PDB file of C-alpha atoms in Angstrom:
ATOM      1  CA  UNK A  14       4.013   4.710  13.227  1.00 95.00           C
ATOM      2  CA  UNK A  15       5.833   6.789  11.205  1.00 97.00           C
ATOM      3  CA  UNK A  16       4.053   9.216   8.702  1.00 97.00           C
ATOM      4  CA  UNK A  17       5.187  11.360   5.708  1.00 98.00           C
ATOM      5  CA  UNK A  18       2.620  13.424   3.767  1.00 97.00           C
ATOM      6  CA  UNK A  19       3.412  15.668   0.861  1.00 97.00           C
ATOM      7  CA  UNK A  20       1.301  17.911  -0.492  1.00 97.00           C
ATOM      8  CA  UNK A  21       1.670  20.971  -3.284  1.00 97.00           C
ATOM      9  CA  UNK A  22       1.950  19.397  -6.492  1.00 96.00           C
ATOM     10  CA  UNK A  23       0.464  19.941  -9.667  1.00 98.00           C
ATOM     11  CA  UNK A  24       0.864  21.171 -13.244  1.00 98.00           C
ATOM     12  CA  UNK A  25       1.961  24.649 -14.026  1.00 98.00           C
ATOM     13  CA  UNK A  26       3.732  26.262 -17.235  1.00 98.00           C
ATOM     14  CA  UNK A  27       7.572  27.126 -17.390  1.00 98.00           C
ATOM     15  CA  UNK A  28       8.563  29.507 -15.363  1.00 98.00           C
ATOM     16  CA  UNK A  29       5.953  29.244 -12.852  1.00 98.00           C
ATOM     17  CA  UNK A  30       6.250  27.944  -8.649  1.00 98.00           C
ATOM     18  CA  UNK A  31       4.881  25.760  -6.315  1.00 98.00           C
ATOM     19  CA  UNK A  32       5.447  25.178  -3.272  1.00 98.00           C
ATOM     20  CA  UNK A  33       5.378  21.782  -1.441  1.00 98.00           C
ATOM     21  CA  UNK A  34       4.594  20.671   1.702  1.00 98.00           C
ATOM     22  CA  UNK A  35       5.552  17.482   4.112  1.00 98.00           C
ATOM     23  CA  UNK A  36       4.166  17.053   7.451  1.00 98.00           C
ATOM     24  CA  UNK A  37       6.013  14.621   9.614  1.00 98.00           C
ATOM     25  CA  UNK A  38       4.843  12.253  12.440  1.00 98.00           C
ATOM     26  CA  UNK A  39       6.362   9.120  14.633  1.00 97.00           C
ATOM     27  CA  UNK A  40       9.322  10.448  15.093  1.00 96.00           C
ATOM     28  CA  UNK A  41      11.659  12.881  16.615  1.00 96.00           C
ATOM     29  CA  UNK A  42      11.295  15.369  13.756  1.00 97.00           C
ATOM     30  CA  UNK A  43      14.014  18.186  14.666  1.00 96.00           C
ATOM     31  CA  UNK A  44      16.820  15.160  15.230  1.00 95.00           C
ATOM     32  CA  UNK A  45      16.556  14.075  11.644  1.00 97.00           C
ATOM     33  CA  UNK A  46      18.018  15.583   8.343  1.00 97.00           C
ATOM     34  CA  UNK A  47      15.064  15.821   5.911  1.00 98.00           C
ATOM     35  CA  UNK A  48      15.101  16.488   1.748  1.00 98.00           C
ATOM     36  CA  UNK A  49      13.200  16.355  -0.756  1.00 98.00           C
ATOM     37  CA  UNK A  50      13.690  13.856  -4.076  1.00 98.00           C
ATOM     38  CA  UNK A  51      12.216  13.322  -7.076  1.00 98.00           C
ATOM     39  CA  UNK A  52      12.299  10.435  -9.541  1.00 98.00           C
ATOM     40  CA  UNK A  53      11.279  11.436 -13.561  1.00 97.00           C
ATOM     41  CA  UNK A  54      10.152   8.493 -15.512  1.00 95.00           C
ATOM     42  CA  UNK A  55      13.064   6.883 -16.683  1.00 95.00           C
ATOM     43  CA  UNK A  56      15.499   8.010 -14.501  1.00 96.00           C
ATOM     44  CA  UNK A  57      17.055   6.899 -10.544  1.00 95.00           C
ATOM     45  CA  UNK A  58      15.693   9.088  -7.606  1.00 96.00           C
ATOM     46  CA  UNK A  59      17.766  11.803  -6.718  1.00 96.00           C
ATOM     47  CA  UNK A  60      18.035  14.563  -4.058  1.00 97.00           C
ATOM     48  CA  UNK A  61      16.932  17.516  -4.513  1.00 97.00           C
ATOM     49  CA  UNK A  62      17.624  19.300  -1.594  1.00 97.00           C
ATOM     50  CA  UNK A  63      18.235  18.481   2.247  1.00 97.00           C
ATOM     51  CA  UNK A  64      18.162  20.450   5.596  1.00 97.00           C
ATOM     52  CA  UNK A  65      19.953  19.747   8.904  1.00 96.00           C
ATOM     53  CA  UNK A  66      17.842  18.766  11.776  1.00 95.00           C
ATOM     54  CA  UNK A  67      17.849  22.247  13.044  1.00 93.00           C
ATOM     55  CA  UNK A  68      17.363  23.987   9.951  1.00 92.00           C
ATOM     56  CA  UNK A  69      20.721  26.140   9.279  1.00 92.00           C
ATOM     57  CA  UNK A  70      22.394  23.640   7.180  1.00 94.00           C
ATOM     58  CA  UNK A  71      21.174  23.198   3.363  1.00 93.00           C
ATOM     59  CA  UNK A  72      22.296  20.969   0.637  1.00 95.00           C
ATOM     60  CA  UNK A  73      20.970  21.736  -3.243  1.00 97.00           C
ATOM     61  CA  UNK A  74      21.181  19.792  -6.199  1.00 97.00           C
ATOM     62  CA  UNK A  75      23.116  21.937  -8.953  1.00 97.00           C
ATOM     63  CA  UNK A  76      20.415  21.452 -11.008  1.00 97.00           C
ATOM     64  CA  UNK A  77      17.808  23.498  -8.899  1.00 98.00           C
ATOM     65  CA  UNK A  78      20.480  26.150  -6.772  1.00 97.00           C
ATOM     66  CA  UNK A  79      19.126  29.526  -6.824  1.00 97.00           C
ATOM     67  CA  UNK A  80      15.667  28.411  -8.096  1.00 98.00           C
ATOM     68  CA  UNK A  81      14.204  25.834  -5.167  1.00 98.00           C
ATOM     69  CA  UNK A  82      14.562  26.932  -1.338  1.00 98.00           C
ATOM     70  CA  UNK A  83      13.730  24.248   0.866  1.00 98.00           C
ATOM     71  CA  UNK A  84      12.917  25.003   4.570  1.00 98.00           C
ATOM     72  CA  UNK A  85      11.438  23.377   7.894  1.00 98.00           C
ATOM     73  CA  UNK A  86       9.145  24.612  10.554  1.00 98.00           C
ATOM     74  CA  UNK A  87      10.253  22.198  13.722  1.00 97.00           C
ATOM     75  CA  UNK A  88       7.411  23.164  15.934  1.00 98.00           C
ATOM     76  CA  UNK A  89       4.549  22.226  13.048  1.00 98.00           C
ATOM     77  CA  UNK A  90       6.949  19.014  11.845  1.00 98.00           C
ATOM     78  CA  UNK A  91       6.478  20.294   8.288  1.00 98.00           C
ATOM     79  CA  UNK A  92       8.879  20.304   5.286  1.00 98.00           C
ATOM     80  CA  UNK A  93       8.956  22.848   2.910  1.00 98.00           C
ATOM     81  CA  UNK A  94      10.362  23.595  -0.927  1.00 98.00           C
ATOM     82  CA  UNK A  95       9.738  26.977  -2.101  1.00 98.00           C
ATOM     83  CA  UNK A  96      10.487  25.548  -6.138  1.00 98.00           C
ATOM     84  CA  UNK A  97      10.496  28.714  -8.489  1.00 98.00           C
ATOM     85  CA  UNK A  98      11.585  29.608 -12.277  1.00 98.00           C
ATOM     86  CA  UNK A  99      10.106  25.601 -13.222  1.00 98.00           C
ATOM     87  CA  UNK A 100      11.624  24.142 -16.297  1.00 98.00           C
ATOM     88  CA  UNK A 101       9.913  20.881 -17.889  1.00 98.00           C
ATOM     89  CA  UNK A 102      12.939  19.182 -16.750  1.00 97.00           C
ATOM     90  CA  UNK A 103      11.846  19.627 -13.372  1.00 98.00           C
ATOM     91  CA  UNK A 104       8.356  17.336 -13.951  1.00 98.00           C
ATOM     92  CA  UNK A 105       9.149  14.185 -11.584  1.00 98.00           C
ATOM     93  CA  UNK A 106       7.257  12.872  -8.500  1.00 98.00           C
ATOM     94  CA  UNK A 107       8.686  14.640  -5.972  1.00 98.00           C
ATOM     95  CA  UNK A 108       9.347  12.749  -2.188  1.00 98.00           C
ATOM     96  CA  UNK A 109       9.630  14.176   1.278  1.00 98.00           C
ATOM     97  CA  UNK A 110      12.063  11.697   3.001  1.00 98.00           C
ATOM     98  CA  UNK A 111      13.830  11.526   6.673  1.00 97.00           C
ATOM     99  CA  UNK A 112      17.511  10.236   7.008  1.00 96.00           C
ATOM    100  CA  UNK A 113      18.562   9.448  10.562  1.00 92.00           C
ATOM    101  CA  UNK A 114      21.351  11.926  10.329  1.00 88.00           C
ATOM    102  CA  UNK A 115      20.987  15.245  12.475  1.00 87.00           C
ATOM    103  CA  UNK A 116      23.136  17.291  10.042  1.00 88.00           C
ATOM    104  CA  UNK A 117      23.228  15.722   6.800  1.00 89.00           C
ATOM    105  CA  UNK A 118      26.510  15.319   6.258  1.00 85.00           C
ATOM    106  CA  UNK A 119      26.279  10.993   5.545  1.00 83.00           C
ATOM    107  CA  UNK A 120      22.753  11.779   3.568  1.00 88.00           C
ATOM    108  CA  UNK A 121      23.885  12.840   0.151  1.00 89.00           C
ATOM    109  CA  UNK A 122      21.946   9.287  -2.011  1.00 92.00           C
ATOM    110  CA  UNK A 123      18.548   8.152  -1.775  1.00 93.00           C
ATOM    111  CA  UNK A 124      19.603   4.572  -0.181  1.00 93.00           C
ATOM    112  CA  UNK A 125      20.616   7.289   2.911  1.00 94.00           C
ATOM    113  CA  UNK A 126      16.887   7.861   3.622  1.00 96.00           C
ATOM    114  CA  UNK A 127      14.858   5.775   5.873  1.00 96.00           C
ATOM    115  CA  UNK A 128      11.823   7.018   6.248  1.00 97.00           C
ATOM    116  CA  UNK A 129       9.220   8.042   2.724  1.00 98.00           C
ATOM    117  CA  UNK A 130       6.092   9.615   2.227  1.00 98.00           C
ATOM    118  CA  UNK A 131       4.198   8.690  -1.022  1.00 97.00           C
ATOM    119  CA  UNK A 132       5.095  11.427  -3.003  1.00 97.00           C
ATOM    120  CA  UNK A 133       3.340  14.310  -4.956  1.00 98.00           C
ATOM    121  CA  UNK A 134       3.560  14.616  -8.974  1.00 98.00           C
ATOM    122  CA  UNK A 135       4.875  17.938 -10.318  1.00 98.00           C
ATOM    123  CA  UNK A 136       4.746  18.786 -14.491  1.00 98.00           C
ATOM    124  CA  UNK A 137       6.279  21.607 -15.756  1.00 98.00           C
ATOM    125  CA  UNK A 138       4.950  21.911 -19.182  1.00 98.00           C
ATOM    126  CA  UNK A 139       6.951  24.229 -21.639  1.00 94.00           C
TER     127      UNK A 139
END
């Protein structure tokens, strides 16, 4: 059975971090592209970021380059984004999610994802 837990999120002012978590189980972690997403009220999911199944490929939302770093540890199956300089626009529930796509070149949508953990809130408050 496949699992996805995030962890990490909470309030914090502008300009702040966090740093969020996603452990991964029931399923061949390193063989699968992974990102994160987040949905704000109001709006369609979107990705945030992505990493190739081996970790040297990464994929960033304009909207977070240069301020979020996400990054995997294959031998823990944990997800990672580093998400620094926060901006209100930035509060969303944030998802870890698994596309069955070593190097993420066909996962650039949410409907690309197959597998979802429940996802963590973040608010950036200004």
């Amino acid at each position: 059975q496949v699992h996805l837990v995030e962890s990490g999120g909470g309030s914090v002012q502008a300009g702040g971090s966090l740093r969020l978590s996603c452990v991964a189980s029931g399923f061949t972690y390193s063989t699968y592209c992974m990102g994160w997403l987040r949905q704000a009220r109001g709006k369609e999911r979107e990705v945030v970021a992505s990493i190739s199944g081996g970790g040297g490929g990464f994929r960033y939302a304009d909207s977070v380059r240069g301020r979020f770093t996400i990054s995997r540890d294959n031998a823990k199956n944990t997800l990672y984004l580093q998400m620094n300089s926060l901006k209100p626009e930035d509060t969303a529930t944030y998802f870890c999610a698994a596309a069955f796509d070593e190097t993420c070149g066909m996962a650039r949508r949410s409907g690309d994802y197959k597998y979802w953990g429940q996802g963590t809130q973040v608010t950036v408050s200004s």
